[in-house]
Amino acid sequence: MARVIPPMTEISPTRKVSVVDGNADPAVKEEFGVLEGTLGPDVVDVRTLYGRTGYFTFDPSFMATASCQSKITFIDGDEGVLLYRGYGIDELAERSDFVEVAYLLLYGELPTADERREFEVAITNHTMVHEQLLYLFRGFRRDAHPMAIMVGVVGALSAFYHDSIDIDDPDARKIASFRLIAKMPTIAAMAYKYSVGQPFIYPRNDLNYAERFLHMMFAVPSEEYQISPVLARAIDRILILHADHEQNASTSTVRLAGSSGANPFACIAAGIACLWGPAHGGANEAVLNMLEDIGTADRIPEFITRAKDKQDPFRLMGFGHRVYKNYDPRATVLRETCHEVLDELGVQDEPLLEIAMELERIAVEDDYFVKRQLYPNVDFYSGIILRAMGIPSHLFTVVFALARTVGWVAQWNEMIEDPSQKIGRPRQLYTGYGPRKYTPIDQRS
Ligand code: SDX
């Protein structure tokens, strides 16, 4: 049987810090424990702050807030390091594959050959969707954005799989996790086929995860589809690179939704909705639109100027990151994969890649970007590869969601199994009106 993740344990403070407010009446002087992790910043345990001092903390975008304890992924933003369960992303992208990485993220260890085989068979046995789900697609317009379809269809899975929504049952959580990981490629490919008016292609269980996705995307009933091993390897590597990323906005959404006891399908649908935003996973589609808007390298300075202009809402899509203040290591791998895929496809000169590389060269030397430590992120090159593979830009974030489902599921399971987890319920700094009396409408001015 698959390994069981070692349970989350309560960690004890290693030292104390004090909160002092001499102006308060009575004066406040309280000590709080400092908790140390394996890597990264230590944290001040403020869980009793309000009860002991009457103060909340204020951190609207969670710039300095650890929302949970996790053992899954670690990012060193200054060094540009990304670890999945301690393994470097560059090594995993080079030597592993997505199914093995999914096992690693879920169970914490690289699988033995038997464990991998058992896991892969379990996932493969859930690749089809309920036949009734096909009728759900007919309610969408053919030109619906595929992310809108993903939010709707994945959320609707909870209407089909009642036997795996009891989140307190580990076996139900396991089968729901397998169903989500197995069915996301099928639903993603269905969203694409629906948008181009082609028949849905059923999953072929004799293919591996990446090959199966490409086959469902591009095969047609009327002829044999030849899967390119290089493209299959490229999409597999893209899935590895996008699989998890600590407590990013969509993962935090999944955790918060899950903290209320919502079923896993609804939680993942919430994560898909959050990922869609252009500041997050929607950036890969926005990058391609930006590169097409730039059109030629001689227009790059115009867009760099706009990106620096505070009066202009335009930002350089695919640049910058809340955590990375160095190159996003995923962007580095994707830039290399870009060249491999274009070479394999015999694409001599991809103008968008030329523009992207020139844009990167100019931006990383520009003082505005250097001072703000803005570097290419995971979304900067991914779209160029996906487009070269024949995947349309409005499907880029769907591919991101397909990959991130593994991370969302792993983080959701970790949250559910954490004995200290409670429903997430942030407080606020209220700056609205104080109490006031109701005024009848004939007395209002
Ligand atoms: C993902 O969190 C994750 O882990 C996400 C992700 C994952 O795997 O889950 O890595 C995936 O979402 C990658 C990011 C994709 N988004 C984009 O590429 C959109 C463009 N990037 C920006 O919107 C921005 O960089 C964010 C949203 C990614 C990060 O924004 P922050 O951390 O809130 O930073 P900020 O907005 O406070 O910016 C700091 C400064 C500001 O200038 P000043 O006010 O200091 O003068 O940098 C500027 C910003 O104006 N800035 C940019 C910029 N990004 C930041 N200026 C121009 N172009 C940009 N792209």
Coordinates of C-alpha atoms and ligand atoms in Angstrom, one line a residue:
M1 CA 0.0 0.0 0.0
A2 CA 1.1 3.6 -0.5
R3 CA 3.0 5.1 2.3
V4 CA 1.3 7.1 5.0
I5 CA 2.6 10.6 5.4
P6 CA 4.2 11.1 8.9
P7 CA 1.5 13.1 10.7
M8 CA 2.1 16.8 11.4
T9 CA 3.2 17.4 14.9
E10 CA 2.9 20.4 17.2
I11 CA 6.2 22.2 17.3
S12 CA 7.5 23.9 20.4
P13 CA 9.1 27.4 20.7
T14 CA 12.9 27.5 20.9
R15 CA 13.0 31.0 22.3
K16 CA 10.8 34.0 23.0
V17 CA 10.2 37.6 21.7
S18 CA 8.3 40.3 23.6
V19 CA 5.5 42.6 22.5
V20 CA 5.7 45.8 24.6
D21 CA 3.3 48.8 24.5
G22 CA 4.1 51.2 27.3
N23 CA 1.4 53.6 26.0
A24 CA -1.4 51.0 26.5
D25 CA -3.4 51.2 29.7
P26 CA -2.6 48.9 31.3
A27 CA 0.8 48.6 29.7
V28 CA 1.4 45.6 27.5
K29 CA 4.5 43.4 27.9
E30 CA 3.9 39.9 26.7
E31 CA 6.4 37.2 25.5
F32 CA 5.6 35.0 22.5
G33 CA 7.3 31.8 21.4
V34 CA 9.5 31.6 18.3
L35 CA 9.0 28.4 16.2
E36 CA 11.9 27.1 14.0
G37 CA 11.4 25.2 10.8
T38 CA 13.9 23.0 8.9
L39 CA 14.6 25.8 6.3
G40 CA 13.5 29.4 5.9
P41 CA 12.5 32.1 8.4
D42 CA 11.5 31.4 12.0
V43 CA 8.0 32.4 13.0
V44 CA 6.6 34.2 16.0
D45 CA 3.7 32.2 17.3
V46 CA 0.9 34.9 17.7
R47 CA -2.0 32.5 18.1
T48 CA -2.6 33.9 21.7
L49 CA -1.7 37.5 20.8
Y50 CA -5.3 38.8 20.8
G51 CA -6.3 36.9 24.0
R52 CA -3.3 38.2 25.9
T53 CA -2.9 41.7 24.5
G54 CA -6.1 42.7 22.7
Y55 CA -4.2 43.3 19.5
F56 CA -4.6 41.7 16.1
T57 CA -1.7 41.6 13.6
F58 CA -2.3 43.4 10.3
D59 CA -0.9 41.8 7.1
P60 CA -3.6 42.2 4.3
S61 CA -1.7 40.4 1.5
F62 CA 0.1 38.0 3.9
M63 CA 3.5 39.5 3.0
A64 CA 4.9 38.2 6.3
T65 CA 2.4 35.7 7.5
A66 CA 2.9 31.9 7.8
S67 CA -0.6 30.5 7.4
C68 CA 0.3 26.9 8.2
Q69 CA 3.1 24.4 9.0
S70 CA 4.0 22.4 5.9
K71 CA 6.5 19.7 4.8
I72 CA 5.7 19.7 1.1
T73 CA 7.5 22.5 -0.8
F74 CA 10.1 25.0 0.1
I75 CA 11.2 28.1 -1.8
D76 CA 14.3 30.2 -1.1
G77 CA 13.3 33.4 -3.0
D78 CA 16.7 35.0 -2.6
E79 CA 18.7 32.0 -3.9
G80 CA 16.0 31.0 -6.5
V81 CA 15.7 27.5 -5.0
L82 CA 12.5 25.4 -5.2
L83 CA 12.4 22.0 -3.3
Y84 CA 9.6 19.4 -3.5
R85 CA 9.9 17.3 -0.3
G86 CA 13.6 18.4 -0.2
Y87 CA 14.4 17.5 -3.9
G88 CA 15.6 20.4 -6.2
I89 CA 13.2 21.2 -9.0
D90 CA 16.0 21.3 -11.6
E91 CA 16.9 17.7 -10.7
L92 CA 13.3 16.5 -10.7
A93 CA 12.6 18.2 -14.0
E94 CA 15.7 16.5 -15.5
R95 CA 15.5 13.0 -13.9
S96 CA 11.9 12.4 -12.7
D97 CA 8.5 12.4 -14.3
F98 CA 5.1 13.8 -13.3
V99 CA 3.6 10.6 -11.9
E100 CA 6.6 10.1 -9.7
V101 CA 6.6 13.7 -8.6
A102 CA 2.9 13.4 -7.8
Y103 CA 3.6 10.4 -5.5
L104 CA 6.5 12.4 -3.9
L105 CA 4.3 15.4 -3.2
L106 CA 1.5 13.3 -1.8
Y107 CA 3.5 10.8 0.3
G108 CA 6.7 12.6 1.0
E109 CA 9.1 10.1 -0.5
L110 CA 10.2 8.9 -4.0
P111 CA 8.3 5.7 -4.7
T112 CA 10.0 2.3 -5.0
A113 CA 9.3 0.5 -8.3
D114 CA 6.4 -1.4 -6.8
E115 CA 4.9 1.7 -5.1
R116 CA 5.1 3.6 -8.4
R117 CA 3.5 0.9 -10.4
E118 CA 0.6 0.6 -7.8
F119 CA 0.1 4.3 -7.7
E120 CA 0.2 4.7 -11.5
V121 CA -2.4 1.9 -11.9
A122 CA -4.6 3.5 -9.3
I123 CA -4.5 6.9 -11.1
T124 CA -4.9 5.3 -14.5
N125 CA -8.1 3.5 -13.4
H126 CA -9.8 6.8 -12.8
T127 CA -9.0 8.6 -16.0
M128 CA -12.6 8.4 -17.4
V129 CA -15.3 10.8 -16.3
H130 CA -19.0 9.9 -15.7
E131 CA -20.7 9.8 -19.1
Q132 CA -23.4 12.2 -17.8
L133 CA -20.7 14.8 -17.4
L134 CA -20.6 15.1 -21.2
Y135 CA -24.0 16.7 -21.1
L136 CA -22.8 19.4 -18.7
F137 CA -20.4 20.6 -21.5
R138 CA -23.4 21.2 -23.8
G139 CA -24.6 24.0 -21.4
F140 CA -21.5 26.1 -22.3
R141 CA -21.1 28.3 -25.4
R142 CA -18.5 26.9 -27.7
D143 CA -16.5 30.1 -27.2
A144 CA -16.6 29.8 -23.4
H145 CA -13.1 30.4 -21.8
P146 CA -11.8 26.9 -20.9
M147 CA -11.1 28.0 -17.4
A148 CA -14.8 28.9 -16.9
I149 CA -15.6 25.3 -18.0
M150 CA -12.9 23.9 -15.7
V151 CA -14.3 25.7 -12.7
G152 CA -17.8 24.5 -13.5
V153 CA -17.1 20.9 -14.4
V154 CA -14.6 20.2 -11.6
G155 CA -17.0 21.7 -9.1
A156 CA -19.7 19.5 -10.5
L157 CA -17.6 16.4 -9.8
S158 CA -19.0 16.5 -6.3
A159 CA -22.4 15.8 -7.8
F160 CA -21.1 12.5 -9.3
Y161 CA -18.8 11.1 -6.7
H162 CA -20.7 11.1 -3.4
D163 CA -18.6 8.1 -2.2
S164 CA -15.5 10.2 -1.9
I165 CA -16.6 13.5 -0.3
D166 CA -16.4 12.4 3.4
I167 CA -13.3 14.3 4.2
D168 CA -13.0 12.6 7.6
D169 CA -12.6 9.2 5.9
P170 CA -8.9 8.7 4.8
D171 CA -10.0 6.2 2.1
A172 CA -12.5 8.7 0.7
R173 CA -9.8 11.4 0.7
K174 CA -7.5 9.0 -1.1
I175 CA -9.9 8.0 -3.9
A176 CA -11.0 11.7 -4.3
S177 CA -7.3 12.6 -4.6
F178 CA -6.8 9.9 -7.2
R179 CA -9.9 10.9 -9.1
L180 CA -8.9 14.6 -9.3
I181 CA -5.3 13.8 -10.4
A182 CA -6.6 11.3 -13.0
K183 CA -9.5 13.3 -14.4
M184 CA -8.1 16.7 -14.7
P185 CA -6.3 15.9 -18.0
T186 CA -9.5 14.3 -19.4
I187 CA -11.6 17.3 -18.4
A188 CA -9.0 19.8 -19.8
A189 CA -8.8 18.0 -23.1
M190 CA -12.6 17.9 -23.2
A191 CA -12.7 21.6 -22.7
Y192 CA -10.4 22.0 -25.6
K193 CA -12.3 19.6 -27.9
Y194 CA -15.5 21.3 -27.0
S195 CA -14.1 24.7 -28.0
V196 CA -13.0 23.5 -31.4
G197 CA -16.1 21.4 -32.1
Q198 CA -14.3 18.1 -32.3
P199 CA -15.6 14.9 -30.6
F200 CA -14.2 14.1 -27.1
I201 CA -11.4 11.5 -27.1
Y202 CA -11.6 8.9 -24.4
P203 CA -8.5 8.4 -22.2
R204 CA -6.2 5.5 -23.4
N205 CA -4.8 3.7 -20.4
D206 CA -2.0 2.1 -22.4
L207 CA -0.3 5.5 -22.6
N208 CA 1.5 7.4 -19.8
Y209 CA 0.1 10.5 -18.1
A210 CA 1.6 13.0 -20.5
E211 CA 1.1 10.9 -23.7
R212 CA -2.6 10.3 -22.7
F213 CA -3.2 14.1 -22.3
L214 CA -1.7 14.8 -25.7
H215 CA -3.7 12.0 -27.3
M216 CA -7.0 13.3 -25.8
M217 CA -6.1 16.8 -26.9
F218 CA -5.0 16.2 -30.5
A219 CA -6.2 12.8 -31.7
V220 CA -9.3 12.6 -33.9
P221 CA -11.5 9.4 -34.5
S222 CA -10.8 9.5 -38.2
E223 CA -7.0 8.9 -38.1
E224 CA -4.1 7.6 -36.1
Y225 CA -2.4 10.2 -33.9
Q226 CA 1.4 9.9 -33.6
I227 CA 2.6 11.1 -30.2
S228 CA 6.0 12.8 -30.3
P229 CA 8.2 11.5 -27.4
V230 CA 9.9 14.9 -27.2
L231 CA 6.6 16.7 -26.9
A232 CA 5.3 14.2 -24.4
R233 CA 8.5 14.7 -22.4
A234 CA 8.2 18.5 -22.7
I235 CA 4.6 18.5 -21.4
D236 CA 5.6 16.1 -18.6
R237 CA 8.4 18.5 -17.6
I238 CA 6.0 21.5 -17.7
L239 CA 3.6 19.6 -15.4
I240 CA 6.5 18.8 -12.9
L241 CA 7.5 22.5 -12.9
H242 CA 3.9 23.7 -12.1
A243 CA 3.0 21.0 -9.6
D244 CA 3.3 22.8 -6.3
H245 CA 4.6 26.1 -4.9
E246 CA 4.1 26.5 -1.2
Q247 CA 1.2 28.7 0.0
N248 CA 0.5 30.7 -3.3
A249 CA -2.8 32.3 -3.7
S250 CA -4.7 29.3 -5.3
T251 CA -3.2 26.8 -2.8
S252 CA -4.2 29.1 0.1
T253 CA -7.7 29.3 -1.5
V254 CA -7.9 25.5 -1.5
R255 CA -6.7 25.3 2.1
L256 CA -9.2 27.9 3.3
A257 CA -12.1 26.3 1.4
G258 CA -11.0 22.9 2.8
S259 CA -10.8 24.3 6.4
S260 CA -14.6 24.6 6.4
G261 CA -15.0 20.9 5.6
A262 CA -16.0 21.6 2.0
N263 CA -15.6 18.5 -0.3
P264 CA -12.4 18.2 -2.3
F265 CA -13.9 18.8 -5.7
A266 CA -15.4 22.1 -4.5
C267 CA -12.0 23.1 -3.0
I268 CA -10.1 22.3 -6.2
A269 CA -12.7 24.3 -8.2
A270 CA -12.1 27.2 -5.9
G271 CA -8.4 26.9 -6.5
I272 CA -8.9 26.8 -10.3
A273 CA -11.0 30.0 -10.0
C274 CA -8.2 31.8 -8.1
L275 CA -5.4 30.5 -10.4
W276 CA -7.2 32.1 -13.4
G277 CA -6.3 35.6 -12.3
P278 CA -3.7 37.3 -14.5
A279 CA -1.5 38.1 -11.4
H280 CA -1.3 34.4 -10.8
G281 CA -1.7 31.4 -13.2
G282 CA -3.5 33.5 -15.8
A283 CA -0.2 35.3 -16.4
N284 CA 1.0 32.6 -18.9
E285 CA -1.9 33.5 -21.3
A286 CA -1.3 37.2 -20.6
V287 CA 2.4 36.8 -21.4
L288 CA 1.7 35.5 -24.9
N289 CA -0.9 38.3 -25.5
M290 CA 1.8 40.8 -24.4
L291 CA 4.4 39.4 -26.7
E292 CA 1.9 39.5 -29.6
D293 CA 1.1 43.1 -28.7
I294 CA 4.8 44.0 -28.7
G295 CA 5.0 42.4 -32.1
T296 CA 8.6 43.4 -32.9
A297 CA 11.7 43.8 -30.8
D298 CA 12.0 47.5 -31.7
R299 CA 8.8 48.1 -29.7
I300 CA 10.2 46.6 -26.5
P301 CA 11.4 50.0 -25.1
E302 CA 7.9 51.3 -25.4
F303 CA 6.5 48.5 -23.3
I304 CA 9.3 48.7 -20.7
T305 CA 8.5 52.4 -20.3
R306 CA 4.8 51.6 -19.8
A307 CA 5.7 48.9 -17.3
K308 CA 7.6 51.5 -15.2
D309 CA 4.9 54.1 -15.5
K310 CA 2.8 54.2 -12.3
Q311 CA 0.0 55.9 -14.2
D312 CA -0.2 53.0 -16.6
P313 CA -1.8 49.8 -15.3
F314 CA 0.4 47.7 -17.7
R315 CA 2.8 45.4 -16.1
L316 CA 5.4 43.2 -17.7
M317 CA 3.6 39.9 -17.6
G318 CA 5.7 36.9 -16.6
F319 CA 8.0 39.2 -14.6
G320 CA 8.2 39.6 -10.8
H321 CA 7.2 37.3 -8.0
R322 CA 6.1 37.7 -4.4
V323 CA 8.8 35.3 -3.2
Y324 CA 11.5 35.0 -5.8
K325 CA 13.9 38.0 -5.7
N326 CA 16.1 36.1 -8.1
Y327 CA 15.4 34.0 -11.2
D328 CA 12.5 31.7 -10.8
P329 CA 14.3 28.3 -11.2
R330 CA 11.3 27.1 -13.2
A331 CA 11.8 29.9 -15.8
T332 CA 15.4 28.8 -16.3
V333 CA 14.3 25.2 -17.0
L334 CA 11.5 26.3 -19.3
R335 CA 13.7 28.6 -21.3
E336 CA 15.9 25.5 -22.1
T337 CA 12.8 23.4 -22.8
C338 CA 11.6 26.1 -25.2
H339 CA 14.7 25.6 -27.4
E340 CA 14.3 21.8 -27.3
V341 CA 10.7 21.9 -28.3
L342 CA 11.2 24.4 -31.1
D343 CA 14.2 22.4 -32.4
E344 CA 12.1 19.2 -32.3
L345 CA 9.4 20.9 -34.2
G346 CA 11.9 22.3 -36.7
V347 CA 10.8 25.8 -35.9
Q348 CA 13.8 27.9 -37.0
D349 CA 12.8 31.3 -35.8
E350 CA 9.9 31.8 -33.4
P351 CA 9.5 35.6 -33.3
L352 CA 7.8 35.5 -30.0
L353 CA 10.8 33.7 -28.5
E354 CA 13.1 36.2 -30.0
I355 CA 11.1 39.0 -28.5
A356 CA 10.9 37.2 -25.1
M357 CA 14.6 36.7 -24.9
E358 CA 15.3 40.3 -26.0
L359 CA 12.7 41.6 -23.5
E360 CA 14.4 39.5 -20.7
R361 CA 17.9 40.8 -21.7
I362 CA 16.8 44.4 -21.6
A363 CA 14.6 44.2 -18.4
V364 CA 17.1 42.4 -16.2
E365 CA 19.7 45.1 -17.0
D366 CA 17.2 48.0 -16.4
D367 CA 17.6 49.7 -13.0
Y368 CA 13.8 49.7 -12.3
F369 CA 13.7 45.9 -12.5
V370 CA 17.0 45.4 -10.9
K371 CA 16.2 47.6 -7.9
R372 CA 12.8 45.8 -7.4
Q373 CA 14.4 42.4 -8.0
L374 CA 12.0 41.6 -10.9
Y375 CA 13.0 38.5 -12.9
P376 CA 11.2 36.2 -15.3
N377 CA 8.9 33.8 -13.5
V378 CA 7.4 30.4 -14.4
D379 CA 4.9 32.1 -16.8
F380 CA 7.4 33.9 -19.0
Y381 CA 8.4 31.1 -21.3
S382 CA 5.7 28.4 -20.7
G383 CA 3.3 29.9 -23.2
I384 CA 5.8 29.9 -26.0
I385 CA 6.3 26.2 -25.5
L386 CA 2.6 25.4 -25.2
R387 CA 1.8 27.4 -28.3
A388 CA 4.5 25.7 -30.3
M389 CA 2.9 22.4 -29.3
G390 CA -0.4 23.5 -30.8
I391 CA -2.1 24.4 -27.5
P392 CA -4.1 27.6 -27.8
S393 CA -3.3 30.5 -25.4
H394 CA -6.7 30.3 -23.7
L395 CA -5.8 26.8 -22.6
F396 CA -2.4 27.7 -21.0
T397 CA -3.9 28.3 -17.5
V398 CA -5.9 25.1 -17.9
V399 CA -2.5 23.2 -18.3
F400 CA -1.2 25.1 -15.2
A401 CA -4.4 24.0 -13.2
L402 CA -4.0 20.4 -14.4
A403 CA -0.4 20.3 -13.0
R404 CA -1.2 22.3 -9.8
T405 CA -4.0 19.9 -9.0
V406 CA -1.4 17.5 -7.6
G407 CA 0.0 20.3 -5.3
W408 CA -3.5 21.4 -4.3
V409 CA -4.5 17.8 -3.4
A410 CA -1.3 17.2 -1.5
Q411 CA -1.7 20.5 0.5
W412 CA -5.4 19.8 1.1
N413 CA -4.6 16.4 2.5
E414 CA -1.8 17.8 4.7
M415 CA -4.2 20.4 6.0
I416 CA -7.0 17.9 6.8
E417 CA -4.5 15.6 8.5
D418 CA -3.0 18.4 10.6
P419 CA -4.4 17.9 14.2
S420 CA -4.0 21.6 14.9
Q421 CA -6.1 22.7 11.8
K422 CA -9.3 24.7 12.4
I423 CA -11.6 26.6 10.1
G424 CA -9.7 29.6 8.8
R425 CA -11.3 32.9 9.9
P426 CA -9.1 36.0 9.5
R427 CA -10.0 39.2 11.5
Q428 CA -9.8 42.8 10.3
L429 CA -8.9 46.4 11.1
Y430 CA -12.3 48.1 11.0
T431 CA -12.2 51.7 9.8
G432 CA -15.9 52.1 9.0
Y433 CA -18.6 54.1 10.8
G434 CA -19.2 53.8 14.5
P435 CA -22.7 52.9 15.8
R436 CA -25.4 55.3 14.4
K437 CA -29.3 55.4 14.4
Y438 CA -31.5 54.5 11.5
T439 CA -32.9 57.6 9.6
P440 CA -36.3 57.3 7.9
I441 CA -36.1 58.0 4.1
D442 CA -38.2 61.2 4.3
Q443 CA -35.6 62.6 6.7
R444 CA -32.6 61.9 4.6
S445 CA -30.9 64.5 2.5
Ligands
SDX1 C1 2.5 32.9 -10.4 O1 2.9 32.9 -5.5 C2 3.3 32.0 -6.3 O2 4.0 31.1 -5.9 C3 2.7 32.1 -7.7 C4 3.3 31.2 -8.7 C5 2.9 29.7 -8.4 O3 3.6 28.8 -8.9 O4 1.9 29.5 -7.8 O5 4.7 31.3 -8.8 C6 2.7 31.4 -10.1 O6 1.5 33.5 -10.1 C7 3.7 33.6 -10.9 C8 3.4 35.2 -11.1 C9 2.7 35.4 -12.4 N1 2.2 36.8 -12.5 C10 2.8 37.7 -13.3 O7 3.7 37.4 -14.1 C11 2.1 39.0 -13.4 C12 3.1 40.1 -13.4 N2 3.7 40.2 -12.1 C13 3.2 41.1 -11.1 O8 1.8 41.3 -11.1 C14 3.8 40.9 -9.7 O9 5.2 40.8 -9.9 C15 3.3 39.7 -8.8 C16 1.8 39.8 -8.7 C17 3.7 38.4 -9.4 C18 4.0 39.9 -7.5 O10 3.5 41.1 -7.0 P1 3.9 41.6 -5.5 O11 4.7 40.6 -4.8 O12 2.6 42.0 -4.8 O13 4.8 42.8 -5.8 P2 4.4 44.3 -5.9 O14 3.1 44.4 -6.8 O15 4.3 44.9 -4.5 O16 5.6 44.9 -6.7 C19 6.7 45.5 -6.1 C20 7.2 46.6 -7.0 C21 6.0 47.6 -7.4 O17 6.7 48.8 -7.7 P3 6.8 50.0 -6.6 O18 5.4 50.2 -6.0 O19 7.7 49.4 -5.5 O20 7.4 51.1 -7.3 O21 7.5 46.0 -8.3 C22 6.7 46.5 -9.3 C23 5.4 47.0 -8.6 O22 4.8 48.1 -9.4 N3 6.3 45.3 -10.2 C24 6.3 45.4 -11.5 C25 6.0 44.1 -11.9 N4 5.9 43.3 -10.8 C26 6.1 44.1 -9.8 N5 6.4 46.4 -12.4 C27 6.3 46.1 -13.7 N6 6.0 44.8 -14.2 C28 5.9 43.8 -13.3 N7 5.6 42.6 -13.7

